[in-house]
PDB file of C-alpha atoms and ligand atoms in Angstrom:
ATOM      1  CA  MET A   1       2.816   9.021   7.665  1.00 98.00           C
ATOM      2  CA  LYS A   2       3.543  12.604   8.316  1.00 97.00           C
ATOM      3  CA  LEU A   3       7.061  13.801   8.729  1.00 98.00           C
ATOM      4  CA  ASP A   4       7.793  16.205  11.264  1.00 97.00           C
ATOM      5  CA  PRO A   5      11.125  16.855  12.996  1.00 98.00           C
ATOM      6  CA  GLU A   6      10.816  14.603  15.284  1.00 98.00           C
ATOM      7  CA  LEU A   7      10.145  11.641  12.972  1.00 98.00           C
ATOM      8  CA  ARG A   8      12.928  13.013  10.663  1.00 98.00           C
ATOM      9  CA  LEU A   9      15.150  12.367  13.438  1.00 98.00           C
ATOM     10  CA  GLN A  10      13.922   8.910  14.191  1.00 98.00           C
ATOM     11  CA  ILE A  11      14.787   8.400  10.214  1.00 98.00           C
ATOM     12  CA  LEU A  12      18.141   9.619  10.465  1.00 98.00           C
ATOM     13  CA  GLU A  13      19.119   7.508  13.663  1.00 98.00           C
ATOM     14  CA  LYS A  14      17.360   4.308  12.232  1.00 98.00           C
ATOM     15  CA  SER A  15      19.543   5.057   9.105  1.00 98.00           C
ATOM     16  CA  GLY A  16      22.913   5.493  11.041  1.00 98.00           C
ATOM     17  CA  ILE A  17      22.417   2.205  13.064  1.00 98.00           C
ATOM     18  CA  TYR A  18      21.764   0.011  10.504  1.00 98.00           C
ATOM     19  CA  SER A  19      24.293   1.486   7.950  1.00 98.00           C
ATOM     20  CA  ASN A  20      27.030   1.096  11.132  1.00 98.00           C
ATOM     21  CA  ARG A  21      25.739  -2.867  11.163  1.00 98.00           C
ATOM     22  CA  PHE A  22      25.381  -3.049   7.374  1.00 98.00           C
ATOM     23  CA  SER A  23      29.150  -1.743   7.193  1.00 98.00           C
ATOM     24  CA  ILE A  24      28.215   0.690   4.923  1.00 97.00           C
ATOM     25  CA  SER A  25      28.769   4.670   4.869  1.00 97.00           C
ATOM     26  CA  GLU A  26      25.571   6.178   6.027  1.00 97.00           C
ATOM     27  CA  PRO A  27      23.777   7.522   2.481  1.00 98.00           C
ATOM     28  CA  THR A  28      22.312  11.025   1.944  1.00 98.00           C
ATOM     29  CA  LEU A  29      18.603  10.642   2.676  1.00 98.00           C
ATOM     30  CA  LEU A  30      15.671  12.730   0.990  1.00 98.00           C
ATOM     31  CA  LEU A  31      12.630  12.279   2.734  1.00 98.00           C
ATOM     32  CA  THR A  32       9.972  13.932   0.484  1.00 98.00           C
ATOM     33  CA  THR A  33       9.311  14.154  -3.217  1.00 97.00           C
ATOM     34  CA  LYS A  34      10.291  17.970  -3.166  1.00 97.00           C
ATOM     35  CA  GLU A  35      13.834  17.049  -2.014  1.00 98.00           C
ATOM     36  CA  VAL A  36      14.084  14.395  -4.620  1.00 98.00           C
ATOM     37  CA  LEU A  37      13.572  16.964  -6.961  1.00 97.00           C
ATOM     38  CA  ASP A  38      15.574  19.580  -5.446  1.00 97.00           C
ATOM     39  CA  ALA A  39      18.667  17.143  -5.663  1.00 97.00           C
ATOM     40  CA  PRO A  40      21.064  17.499  -8.659  1.00 96.00           C
ATOM     41  CA  LYS A  41      19.396  15.859 -11.664  1.00 96.00           C
ATOM     42  CA  GLU A  42      22.465  13.924 -12.519  1.00 96.00           C
ATOM     43  CA  MET A  43      22.269  12.236  -9.187  1.00 96.00           C
ATOM     44  CA  THR A  44      18.472  11.384  -9.272  1.00 96.00           C
ATOM     45  CA  GLU A  45      18.495  10.067 -12.891  1.00 94.00           C
ATOM     46  CA  GLY A  46      16.083   7.664 -14.049  1.00 93.00           C
ATOM     47  CA  ARG A  47      14.074   8.100 -10.843  1.00 95.00           C
ATOM     48  CA  ARG A  48      13.218  11.592 -10.681  1.00 95.00           C
ATOM     49  CA  THR A  49       9.611  12.375 -11.240  1.00 94.00           C
ATOM     50  CA  SER A  50       8.441   8.712 -10.508  1.00 96.00           C
ATOM     51  CA  ALA A  51       9.764   8.522  -7.046  1.00 95.00           C
ATOM     52  CA  TYR A  52       6.981   9.027  -5.623  1.00 96.00           C
ATOM     53  CA  LYS A  53       5.334   5.744  -6.835  1.00 97.00           C
ATOM     54  CA  TYR A  54       7.741   3.953  -4.568  1.00 97.00           C
ATOM     55  CA  TYR A  55       8.502   3.582  -0.608  1.00 98.00           C
ATOM     56  CA  GLY A  56      12.261   3.850  -1.238  1.00 98.00           C
ATOM     57  CA  VAL A  57      14.528   4.423  -3.882  1.00 97.00           C
ATOM     58  CA  SER A  58      18.269   3.999  -3.949  1.00 97.00           C
ATOM     59  CA  TYR A  59      20.852   5.970  -6.154  1.00 97.00           C
ATOM     60  CA  LEU A  60      23.591   3.811  -5.865  1.00 95.00           C
ATOM     61  CA  GLN A  61      26.064   5.730  -7.628  1.00 94.00           C
ATOM     62  CA  HIS A  62      25.561   8.841  -5.443  1.00 96.00           C
ATOM     63  CA  ASN A  63      25.114   7.048  -1.912  1.00 97.00           C
ATOM     64  CA  LEU A  64      21.572   8.417  -1.558  1.00 97.00           C
ATOM     65  CA  VAL A  65      18.484   7.605  -0.695  1.00 98.00           C
ATOM     66  CA  PHE A  66      14.775   8.512  -0.848  1.00 98.00           C
ATOM     67  CA  ILE A  67      12.550   7.301   1.864  1.00 98.00           C
ATOM     68  CA  ASN A  68       8.607   8.007   0.635  1.00 98.00           C
ATOM     69  CA  VAL A  69       7.608   9.151   4.143  1.00 98.00           C
ATOM     70  CA  ARG A  70       4.340  10.510   2.959  1.00 97.00           C
ATOM     71  CA  LYS A  71       3.485   7.476   1.076  1.00 98.00           C
ATOM     72  CA  ILE A  72       4.256   5.092   3.739  1.00 98.00           C
ATOM     73  CA  PRO A  73       1.477   3.921   6.260  1.00 98.00           C
ATOM     74  CA  ASP A  74       2.839   2.711   9.482  1.00 98.00           C
ATOM     75  CA  GLU A  75       5.747   2.308  11.708  1.00 97.00           C
ATOM     76  CA  LYS A  76       6.695  -1.297  10.552  1.00 98.00           C
ATOM     77  CA  THR A  77       6.900  -0.557   6.668  1.00 98.00           C
ATOM     78  CA  LEU A  78       9.042   2.660   7.441  1.00 98.00           C
ATOM     79  CA  ALA A  79      11.879   0.422   9.218  1.00 98.00           C
ATOM     80  CA  ASN A  80      11.226  -2.227   6.048  1.00 98.00           C
ATOM     81  CA  THR A  81      11.753   0.414   3.540  1.00 98.00           C
ATOM     82  CA  ILE A  82      14.841   1.897   5.271  1.00 98.00           C
ATOM     83  CA  VAL A  83      16.473  -1.600   5.709  1.00 98.00           C
ATOM     84  CA  HIS A  84      15.470  -2.496   2.361  1.00 98.00           C
ATOM     85  CA  GLU A  85      16.920   0.438   0.630  1.00 98.00           C
ATOM     86  CA  LEU A  86      20.348   0.104   2.766  1.00 98.00           C
ATOM     87  CA  ILE A  87      20.513  -4.033   1.934  1.00 98.00           C
ATOM     88  CA  HIS A  88      20.505  -2.392  -1.807  1.00 97.00           C
ATOM     89  CA  MET A  89      23.895  -0.394  -0.758  1.00 97.00           C
ATOM     90  CA  ARG A  90      25.682  -3.433   0.874  1.00 97.00           C
ATOM     91  CA  PHE A  91      24.743  -5.538  -1.657  1.00 97.00           C
ATOM     92  CA  PRO A  92      24.562  -3.400  -4.684  1.00 95.00           C
ATOM     93  CA  TYR A  93      25.251  -6.539  -7.241  1.00 93.00           C
ATOM     94  CA  LEU A  94      22.106  -8.173  -6.017  1.00 96.00           C
ATOM     95  CA  SER A  95      18.815  -7.761  -7.580  1.00 95.00           C
ATOM     96  CA  HIS A  96      15.157  -8.455  -5.935  1.00 97.00           C
ATOM     97  CA  GLY A  97      14.036 -11.987  -4.962  1.00 97.00           C
ATOM     98  CA  LYS A  98      14.394 -14.315  -2.209  1.00 98.00           C
ATOM     99  CA  ARG A  99      17.739 -13.987  -1.029  1.00 98.00           C
ATOM    100  CA  PHE A 100      17.502 -10.415  -1.191  1.00 98.00           C
ATOM    101  CA  ASN A 101      14.293 -10.565   1.109  1.00 98.00           C
ATOM    102  CA  LYS A 102      16.066 -12.917   3.163  1.00 98.00           C
ATOM    103  CA  LEU A 103      18.749 -10.353   3.796  1.00 98.00           C
ATOM    104  CA  VAL A 104      16.405  -7.798   4.483  1.00 98.00           C
ATOM    105  CA  ARG A 105      14.693  -9.845   6.971  1.00 98.00           C
ATOM    106  CA  GLN A 106      17.859 -10.786   8.808  1.00 98.00           C
ATOM    107  CA  GLY A 107      19.022  -6.818   8.769  1.00 98.00           C
ATOM    108  CA  LEU A 108      15.624  -5.607  10.251  1.00 98.00           C
ATOM    109  CA  ARG A 109      16.532  -8.675  13.017  1.00 98.00           C
ATOM    110  CA  GLY A 110      19.428  -7.130  14.081  1.00 98.00           C
ATOM    111  CA  LYS A 111      22.226  -8.976  11.780  1.00 98.00           C
ATOM    112  CA  SER A 112      25.498  -7.248  10.870  1.00 98.00           C
ATOM    113  CA  PHE A 113      27.256  -7.777   7.759  1.00 97.00           C
ATOM    114  CA  LEU A 114      30.667  -7.212   7.001  1.00 96.00           C
ATOM    115  CA  PRO A 115      32.333  -4.370   4.562  1.00 95.00           C
ATOM    116  CA  TYR A 116      31.588  -5.394   0.885  1.00 91.00           C
ATOM    117  CA  ARG A 117      34.946  -5.800  -1.094  1.00 84.00           C
ATOM    118  CA  LYS A 118      34.702  -5.682  -4.847  1.00 73.00           C
ATOM    119  CA  ARG A 119      36.911  -8.195  -6.412  1.00 66.00           C
ATOM    120  CA  SER A 120      39.055  -5.672  -7.759  1.00 64.00           C
ATOM    121  CA  GLU A 121      40.111  -4.463  -4.333  1.00 60.00           C
ATOM    122  CA  THR A 122      40.898  -8.196  -3.193  1.00 61.00           C
ATOM    123  CA  LEU A 123      44.817  -7.900  -2.198  1.00 64.00           C
ATOM    124  CA  VAL A 124      46.653 -10.913  -3.320  1.00 65.00           C
ATOM    125  CA  ILE A 125      49.678 -11.365  -1.722  1.00 67.00           C
TER     126      ILE A 125
HETATM  127 ZN1  LIG B   1      14.515  -2.399  -4.120  1.00 70.15          ZN
END
């Protein structure tokens, strides 16, 4: 897809809506490979020069998401990619698989998720 200011705005809007539903803080979005290369190296380490191969990349440690708009063929794939990456942010312990795909489908259908709590943050009283 061609990234113009209108599409950029739409993507930011979608990301905001889904981030709210998934109870995550909205990640910083990179929407071109140039933005990935311009970001600080330590933030994009591991998936920097290879990022162009993917529809999307999550840099979990830095709350940073790359959406490879140029590579994405259509609106449906775009929504799918945004939700996929945000599900990574909400469920950082989960790798790709059946459960992951189910969460993406639920997310796309508008499901909300409670905030992620690490065990160490659990308060015992
Ligand atoms: Zn993934």
